[in-house]
mmCIF file of C-alpha atoms and ligand atoms in Angstrom:
data_model
loop_
_atom_site.group_PDB
_atom_site.id
_atom_site.type_symbol
_atom_site.label_atom_id
_atom_site.label_comp_id
_atom_site.label_asym_id
_atom_site.label_seq_id
_atom_site.Cartn_x
_atom_site.Cartn_y
_atom_site.Cartn_z
ATOM 1 C CA UNK A 224 68.488 115.216 64.478
ATOM 2 C CA UNK A 225 69.504 113.223 67.574
ATOM 3 C CA UNK A 226 70.731 115.314 70.518
ATOM 4 C CA UNK A 227 74.473 115.080 71.149
ATOM 5 C CA UNK A 228 76.768 115.630 74.150
ATOM 6 C CA UNK A 229 80.449 115.627 74.951
ATOM 7 C CA UNK A 230 82.169 112.442 75.911
ATOM 8 C CA UNK A 231 85.570 113.857 76.719
ATOM 9 C CA UNK A 232 86.845 115.498 73.533
ATOM 10 C CA UNK A 233 84.351 113.596 71.361
ATOM 11 C CA UNK A 234 80.774 114.481 70.559
ATOM 12 C CA UNK A 235 78.450 111.489 70.846
ATOM 13 C CA UNK A 236 74.679 110.938 70.675
ATOM 14 C CA UNK A 237 73.128 111.708 74.073
ATOM 15 C CA UNK A 238 71.739 108.204 74.266
ATOM 16 C CA UNK A 239 75.217 106.651 73.962
ATOM 17 C CA UNK A 240 77.146 108.652 76.561
ATOM 18 C CA UNK A 241 76.038 106.743 79.660
ATOM 19 C CA UNK A 242 77.166 103.425 78.246
ATOM 20 C CA UNK A 243 80.579 104.861 77.365
ATOM 21 C CA UNK A 244 80.900 106.336 80.879
ATOM 22 C CA UNK A 245 79.891 103.006 82.388
ATOM 23 C CA UNK A 246 82.627 101.251 80.383
ATOM 24 C CA UNK A 247 85.197 103.701 81.789
ATOM 25 C CA UNK A 248 84.297 103.059 85.428
ATOM 26 C CA UNK A 249 83.794 99.363 84.900
ATOM 27 C CA UNK A 250 87.325 99.198 83.548
ATOM 28 C CA UNK A 251 88.999 101.222 86.305
ATOM 29 C CA UNK A 252 86.885 100.298 89.374
ATOM 30 C CA UNK A 253 89.417 97.963 91.001
ATOM 31 C CA UNK A 254 92.249 100.497 90.686
ATOM 32 C CA UNK A 255 90.086 103.600 91.112
ATOM 33 C CA UNK A 256 91.107 104.528 94.666
ATOM 34 C CA UNK A 257 94.814 103.983 94.216
ATOM 35 C CA UNK A 258 94.720 105.974 90.956
ATOM 36 C CA UNK A 259 93.012 108.886 92.747
ATOM 37 C CA UNK A 260 95.852 109.077 95.232
ATOM 38 C CA UNK A 261 98.515 108.815 92.544
ATOM 39 C CA UNK A 262 97.143 111.227 89.974
ATOM 40 C CA UNK A 263 96.073 113.915 92.461
ATOM 41 C CA UNK A 264 99.213 113.378 94.593
ATOM 42 C CA UNK A 265 96.828 112.772 97.492
ATOM 43 C CA UNK A 266 95.049 116.123 97.051
ATOM 44 C CA UNK A 267 91.649 114.536 96.451
ATOM 45 C CA UNK A 268 91.624 113.724 100.168
ATOM 46 C CA UNK A 269 91.877 117.408 101.115
ATOM 47 C CA UNK A 270 89.238 118.377 98.542
ATOM 48 C CA UNK A 271 86.815 115.768 99.880
ATOM 49 C CA UNK A 272 87.564 116.827 103.448
ATOM 50 C CA UNK A 273 86.639 120.393 102.452
ATOM 51 C CA UNK A 274 83.301 119.085 101.174
ATOM 52 C CA UNK A 275 82.669 117.285 104.470
ATOM 53 C CA UNK A 276 83.613 120.395 106.454
ATOM 54 C CA UNK A 277 81.090 122.400 104.410
ATOM 55 C CA UNK A 278 78.481 119.663 104.918
ATOM 56 C CA UNK A 279 79.073 119.912 108.662
ATOM 57 C CA UNK A 280 77.202 116.759 109.761
ATOM 58 C CA UNK A 281 75.734 117.227 113.256
ATOM 59 C CA UNK A 282 77.278 115.300 116.158
ATOM 60 C CA UNK A 283 74.001 114.487 117.933
ATOM 61 C CA UNK A 284 70.949 114.835 115.675
ATOM 62 C CA UNK A 285 69.919 112.269 113.052
ATOM 63 C CA UNK A 286 71.316 113.233 109.640
ATOM 64 C CA UNK A 287 70.708 111.503 106.318
ATOM 65 C CA UNK A 288 72.921 112.139 103.318
ATOM 66 C CA UNK A 289 72.606 110.955 99.745
ATOM 67 C CA UNK A 290 75.998 110.664 98.036
ATOM 68 C CA UNK A 291 75.209 110.604 94.331
ATOM 69 C CA UNK A 292 77.703 108.956 91.968
ATOM 70 C CA UNK A 293 79.397 107.974 95.201
ATOM 71 C CA UNK A 294 81.474 105.207 93.610
ATOM 72 C CA UNK A 295 83.667 103.356 96.092
ATOM 73 C CA UNK A 296 82.303 105.229 99.119
ATOM 74 C CA UNK A 297 85.203 107.606 99.678
ATOM 75 C CA UNK A 298 82.991 110.593 100.558
ATOM 76 C CA UNK A 299 80.538 108.443 102.531
ATOM 77 C CA UNK A 300 83.313 107.110 104.784
ATOM 78 C CA UNK A 301 84.470 110.654 105.470
ATOM 79 C CA UNK A 302 80.941 111.902 106.230
ATOM 80 C CA UNK A 303 80.332 109.052 108.673
ATOM 81 C CA UNK A 304 83.685 109.632 110.367
ATOM 82 C CA UNK A 305 82.904 113.339 110.799
ATOM 83 C CA UNK A 306 79.266 112.934 111.865
ATOM 84 C CA UNK A 307 77.565 111.624 114.980
ATOM 85 C CA UNK A 308 76.223 108.120 115.664
ATOM 86 C CA UNK A 309 72.964 108.949 113.874
ATOM 87 C CA UNK A 310 74.588 109.986 110.593
ATOM 88 C CA UNK A 311 73.538 107.785 107.681
ATOM 89 C CA UNK A 312 74.778 107.872 104.094
ATOM 90 C CA UNK A 313 73.231 106.251 101.060
ATOM 91 C CA UNK A 314 75.723 105.880 98.222
ATOM 92 C CA UNK A 315 73.901 105.777 94.899
ATOM 93 C CA UNK A 316 75.941 104.998 91.793
ATOM 94 C CA UNK A 317 74.981 103.672 88.377
ATOM 95 C CA UNK A 318 77.984 101.357 88.118
ATOM 96 C CA UNK A 319 77.679 97.884 89.675
ATOM 97 C CA UNK A 320 81.458 97.385 89.763
ATOM 98 C CA UNK A 321 82.149 100.668 91.579
ATOM 99 C CA UNK A 322 79.382 99.828 94.062
ATOM 100 C CA UNK A 323 80.828 96.325 94.601
ATOM 101 C CA UNK A 324 84.291 97.758 95.323
ATOM 102 C CA UNK A 325 82.708 100.249 97.727
ATOM 103 C CA UNK A 326 80.798 97.556 99.622
ATOM 104 C CA UNK A 327 83.942 95.438 99.986
ATOM 105 C CA UNK A 328 85.866 98.459 101.173
ATOM 106 C CA UNK A 329 83.341 99.366 103.872
ATOM 107 C CA UNK A 330 83.140 95.727 105.028
ATOM 108 C CA UNK A 331 86.935 95.558 105.230
ATOM 109 C CA UNK A 332 87.053 98.810 107.188
ATOM 110 C CA UNK A 333 84.409 97.474 109.574
ATOM 111 C CA UNK A 334 86.327 94.217 110.167
ATOM 112 C CA UNK A 335 89.519 96.156 110.823
ATOM 113 C CA UNK A 336 87.954 98.500 113.392
ATOM 114 C CA UNK A 337 86.325 95.495 115.087
ATOM 115 C CA UNK A 338 89.618 93.622 115.304
ATOM 116 C CA UNK A 339 91.155 96.669 116.919
ATOM 117 C CA UNK A 340 88.490 96.316 119.600
ATOM 118 C CA UNK A 341 86.942 99.677 118.803
ATOM 119 C CA UNK A 342 83.230 100.360 118.983
ATOM 120 C CA UNK A 343 81.815 98.385 116.040
ATOM 121 C CA UNK A 344 83.265 100.864 113.546
ATOM 122 C CA UNK A 345 81.311 103.933 112.562
ATOM 123 C CA UNK A 346 80.844 102.682 109.018
ATOM 124 C CA UNK A 347 78.837 99.631 110.143
ATOM 125 C CA UNK A 348 75.234 100.061 109.174
ATOM 126 C CA UNK A 349 75.755 103.755 108.570
ATOM 127 C CA UNK A 350 76.543 103.386 104.868
ATOM 128 C CA UNK A 351 74.236 101.739 102.361
ATOM 129 C CA UNK A 352 75.207 101.199 98.743
ATOM 130 C CA UNK A 353 72.755 100.988 95.911
ATOM 131 C CA UNK A 354 72.761 101.121 92.145
ATOM 132 C CA UNK A 355 70.838 104.018 90.681
ATOM 133 C CA UNK A 356 70.906 106.678 88.005
ATOM 134 C CA UNK A 357 71.409 110.308 89.053
ATOM 135 C CA UNK A 358 68.927 111.273 86.333
ATOM 136 C CA UNK A 359 66.135 109.220 87.936
ATOM 137 C CA UNK A 360 66.959 108.849 91.622
ATOM 138 C CA UNK A 361 65.095 105.930 93.206
ATOM 139 C CA UNK A 362 64.019 107.933 96.286
ATOM 140 C CA UNK A 363 60.921 109.740 97.472
ATOM 141 C CA UNK A 364 60.647 113.527 97.387
ATOM 142 C CA UNK A 365 62.396 115.373 100.246
ATOM 143 C CA UNK A 366 63.838 112.192 101.755
ATOM 144 C CA UNK A 367 67.380 113.397 102.657
ATOM 145 C CA UNK A 368 68.764 116.131 104.896
ATOM 146 C CA UNK A 369 71.554 116.740 102.394
ATOM 147 C CA UNK A 370 73.007 115.501 99.119
ATOM 148 C CA UNK A 371 76.577 115.415 97.876
ATOM 149 C CA UNK A 372 78.289 114.567 94.631
ATOM 150 C CA UNK A 373 82.044 114.445 94.177
ATOM 151 C CA UNK A 374 83.645 114.261 90.742
ATOM 152 C CA UNK A 375 80.487 112.608 89.452
ATOM 153 C CA UNK A 376 78.199 115.196 87.898
ATOM 154 C CA UNK A 377 80.342 115.816 84.796
ATOM 155 C CA UNK A 378 79.926 112.160 83.850
ATOM 156 C CA UNK A 379 76.131 112.346 83.810
ATOM 157 C CA UNK A 380 74.687 112.869 80.313
ATOM 158 C CA UNK A 381 71.771 115.113 81.364
ATOM 159 C CA UNK A 382 73.215 117.336 84.072
ATOM 160 C CA UNK A 383 70.092 119.553 84.332
ATOM 161 C CA UNK A 384 67.949 116.478 84.853
ATOM 162 C CA UNK A 385 70.301 115.225 87.595
ATOM 163 C CA UNK A 386 70.212 118.621 89.355
ATOM 164 C CA UNK A 387 66.407 118.595 89.231
ATOM 165 C CA UNK A 388 66.483 115.150 90.829
ATOM 166 C CA UNK A 389 68.864 116.247 93.607
ATOM 167 C CA UNK A 390 66.561 119.177 94.341
ATOM 168 C CA UNK A 391 63.557 116.846 94.472
ATOM 169 C CA UNK A 392 65.035 114.417 97.016
ATOM 170 C CA UNK A 393 66.543 116.997 99.423
ATOM 171 C CA UNK A 394 64.231 118.202 102.181
ATOM 172 C CA UNK A 395 63.264 121.837 102.509
ATOM 173 C CA UNK A 396 66.067 123.490 104.476
ATOM 174 C CA UNK A 397 68.550 120.872 103.246
ATOM 175 C CA UNK A 398 71.718 121.524 101.307
ATOM 176 C CA UNK A 399 73.518 120.217 98.266
ATOM 177 C CA UNK A 400 77.286 120.170 97.885
ATOM 178 C CA UNK A 401 78.995 119.485 94.604
ATOM 179 C CA UNK A 402 82.725 118.956 94.226
ATOM 180 C CA UNK A 403 84.012 118.949 90.672
ATOM 181 C CA UNK A 404 87.121 119.671 88.659
ATOM 182 C CA UNK A 405 87.126 123.188 87.328
ATOM 183 C CA UNK A 406 89.246 125.621 85.312
ATOM 184 C CA UNK A 407 92.696 126.583 86.571
ATOM 185 C CA UNK A 408 92.891 130.364 86.821
ATOM 186 C CA UNK A 409 96.518 130.893 87.892
ATOM 187 C CA UNK A 410 98.888 131.951 85.064
ATOM 188 C CA UNK A 411 101.660 129.395 84.707
ATOM 189 C CA UNK A 412 99.839 126.746 86.729
ATOM 190 C CA UNK A 413 97.366 126.312 83.846
ATOM 191 C CA UNK A 414 100.126 125.226 81.435
ATOM 192 C CA UNK A 415 101.731 122.961 83.996
ATOM 193 C CA UNK A 416 98.339 121.452 84.790
ATOM 194 C CA UNK A 417 97.639 120.794 81.099
ATOM 195 C CA UNK A 418 101.019 119.162 80.603
ATOM 196 C CA UNK A 419 100.509 116.984 83.650
ATOM 197 C CA UNK A 420 96.903 116.091 82.830
ATOM 198 C CA UNK A 421 97.347 115.198 79.189
ATOM 199 C CA UNK A 422 100.677 113.383 79.533
ATOM 200 C CA UNK A 423 101.215 112.019 83.028
ATOM 201 C CA UNK A 424 97.660 110.985 83.936
ATOM 202 C CA UNK A 425 96.965 108.754 80.881
ATOM 203 C CA UNK A 426 100.455 107.225 81.312
ATOM 204 C CA UNK A 427 99.700 106.502 84.975
ATOM 205 C CA UNK A 428 96.365 105.035 83.908
ATOM 206 C CA UNK A 429 98.138 102.701 81.498
ATOM 207 C CA UNK A 430 100.669 101.494 84.076
ATOM 208 C CA UNK A 431 98.448 101.293 87.168
ATOM 209 C CA UNK A 432 94.983 100.522 85.796
ATOM 210 C CA UNK A 433 95.989 99.051 82.429
ATOM 211 C CA UNK A 434 93.822 101.663 80.733
ATOM 212 C CA UNK A 435 95.148 104.947 79.321
ATOM 213 C CA UNK A 436 91.978 105.766 77.340
ATOM 214 C CA UNK A 437 89.717 105.934 80.371
ATOM 215 C CA UNK A 438 92.034 108.387 82.059
ATOM 216 C CA UNK A 439 92.313 110.413 78.848
ATOM 217 C CA UNK A 440 88.508 110.650 78.905
ATOM 218 C CA UNK A 441 88.590 111.815 82.539
ATOM 219 C CA UNK A 442 91.052 114.587 81.692
ATOM 220 C CA UNK A 443 89.166 115.657 78.572
ATOM 221 C CA UNK A 444 85.807 115.628 80.324
ATOM 222 C CA UNK A 445 87.145 118.119 82.878
ATOM 223 C CA UNK A 446 87.833 120.618 80.074
ATOM 224 C CA UNK A 447 84.229 120.316 78.845
ATOM 225 C CA UNK A 448 82.569 120.895 82.197
ATOM 226 C CA UNK A 449 80.858 124.304 82.686
ATOM 227 C CA UNK A 450 82.838 127.091 84.388
ATOM 228 C CA UNK A 451 81.972 127.667 88.067
ATOM 229 C CA UNK A 452 79.627 130.632 87.390
ATOM 230 C CA UNK A 453 77.816 128.693 84.672
ATOM 231 C CA UNK A 454 77.408 125.679 86.943
ATOM 232 C CA UNK A 455 76.130 127.923 89.747
ATOM 233 C CA UNK A 456 73.523 129.258 87.296
ATOM 234 C CA UNK A 457 72.480 125.671 86.474
ATOM 235 C CA UNK A 458 72.019 124.983 90.193
ATOM 236 C CA UNK A 459 69.858 128.102 90.535
ATOM 237 C CA UNK A 460 67.766 127.030 87.538
ATOM 238 C CA UNK A 461 67.193 123.679 89.254
ATOM 239 C CA UNK A 462 65.730 125.593 92.206
ATOM 240 C CA UNK A 463 68.643 125.884 94.621
ATOM 241 C CA UNK A 464 68.953 129.101 96.603
ATOM 242 C CA UNK A 465 71.911 130.885 98.198
ATOM 243 C CA UNK A 466 74.214 129.188 95.691
ATOM 244 C CA UNK A 467 77.888 129.845 96.324
ATOM 245 C CA UNK A 468 81.154 128.297 95.284
ATOM 246 C CA UNK A 469 84.768 128.332 96.262
ATOM 247 C CA UNK A 470 87.779 127.406 94.188
ATOM 248 C CA UNK A 471 90.545 125.227 95.575
ATOM 249 C CA UNK A 472 94.150 124.612 94.506
ATOM 250 C CA UNK A 473 94.248 127.468 92.007
ATOM 251 C CA UNK A 474 90.904 126.510 90.471
ATOM 252 C CA UNK A 475 91.706 122.841 89.842
ATOM 253 C CA UNK A 476 88.578 122.054 91.841
ATOM 254 C CA UNK A 477 85.380 123.968 92.665
ATOM 255 C CA UNK A 478 83.054 123.276 95.574
ATOM 256 C CA UNK A 479 79.494 124.483 94.975
ATOM 257 C CA UNK A 480 76.882 124.762 97.687
ATOM 258 C CA UNK A 481 73.145 125.403 97.355
ATOM 259 C CA UNK A 482 70.091 125.162 99.584
ATOM 260 C CA UNK A 483 66.546 123.984 99.066
ATOM 261 C CA UNK A 484 64.510 126.704 100.793
HETATM 262 N N1 SAM B 700 82.261 110.188 94.091
HETATM 263 C C1 SAM B 700 83.301 109.212 93.975
HETATM 264 C C2 SAM B 700 84.618 109.798 94.387
HETATM 265 O O1 SAM B 700 84.699 111.024 94.501
HETATM 266 O O2 SAM B 700 85.563 109.051 94.597
HETATM 267 C C3 SAM B 700 83.373 108.612 92.586
HETATM 268 C C4 SAM B 700 83.590 109.600 91.467
HETATM 269 S S1 SAM B 700 83.902 108.829 89.901
HETATM 270 C C5 SAM B 700 85.003 109.977 89.138
HETATM 271 C C6 SAM B 700 82.415 109.117 89.014
HETATM 272 C C7 SAM B 700 81.294 108.180 89.375
HETATM 273 O O3 SAM B 700 80.100 108.642 88.720
HETATM 274 C C8 SAM B 700 81.489 106.735 88.939
HETATM 275 O O4 SAM B 700 81.410 105.883 90.033
HETATM 276 C C9 SAM B 700 80.335 106.497 87.957
HETATM 277 O O5 SAM B 700 79.844 105.184 87.950
HETATM 278 C C10 SAM B 700 79.324 107.494 88.466
HETATM 279 N N2 SAM B 700 78.247 107.841 87.498
HETATM 280 C C11 SAM B 700 78.396 108.155 86.193
HETATM 281 N N3 SAM B 700 77.190 108.405 85.639
HETATM 282 C C12 SAM B 700 76.268 108.256 86.627
HETATM 283 C C13 SAM B 700 74.861 108.392 86.690
HETATM 284 N N4 SAM B 700 74.137 108.739 85.607
HETATM 285 N N5 SAM B 700 74.242 108.157 87.865
HETATM 286 C C14 SAM B 700 74.931 107.805 88.952
HETATM 287 N N6 SAM B 700 76.273 107.646 88.959
HETATM 288 C C15 SAM B 700 76.938 107.886 87.816
#
């Protein structure tokens, strides 16, 4: 029998999930960033900043980061802003539309910093976008100092395969940071969170992005993602050492960290 996986609340053949996920992000790409601000009430910024703080890009040394499922470049822009002049980020995402929005965004940011007369804008040349599948990363072994993925891994059909690929492309001594929605563990907040997620977010999706179903998928997919301990175990199985995680905002989000040693 064909292998199956979750696509939100549905169970679909493994071979069909990626196409369904691609339809979601193709549909929402142009409104993706504004929707993130609205549905998280701006909190996604703090969560991503926490990832960048944990990444701790050096101020002087060269530093190369692969941002997997990096979408519109939100994490990449933050990494470059926090790092030194030799920080470089490659954003690799399977979705051409998300990548196109990201490229436009970085170009716009660069033009704006130039017009302000600032040093050619840190994003210039420091961020490269490319299309690629997390399950088969188009990079040589051990080619990055670090890898990140924010709110991307739960969309990948074969998560174990993607983790094996991250491990392969990070250099020995490099780290991997994964930010993902998790399970709320504060009594009371869990009910409120469910009410908000299942009612407000799809309604916002309908009004702002013209697509309630995609945002219903996003909410449902969060509920299907492994608990933090289970995901930490998956990272260890992929080869990562010293795996740790911290929960943020009552468990709404988990930040996992692991090292290739
Ligand atoms: N990391 C970005 C952020 O935090 O704003 C974007 C996250 S968005 C929720 C999920 C992203 O995962 C989408 O851009 C989607 O195209 C990408 N994605 C889904 N499956 C993928 C795969 N197999 N390989 C690479 N990217 C994938």
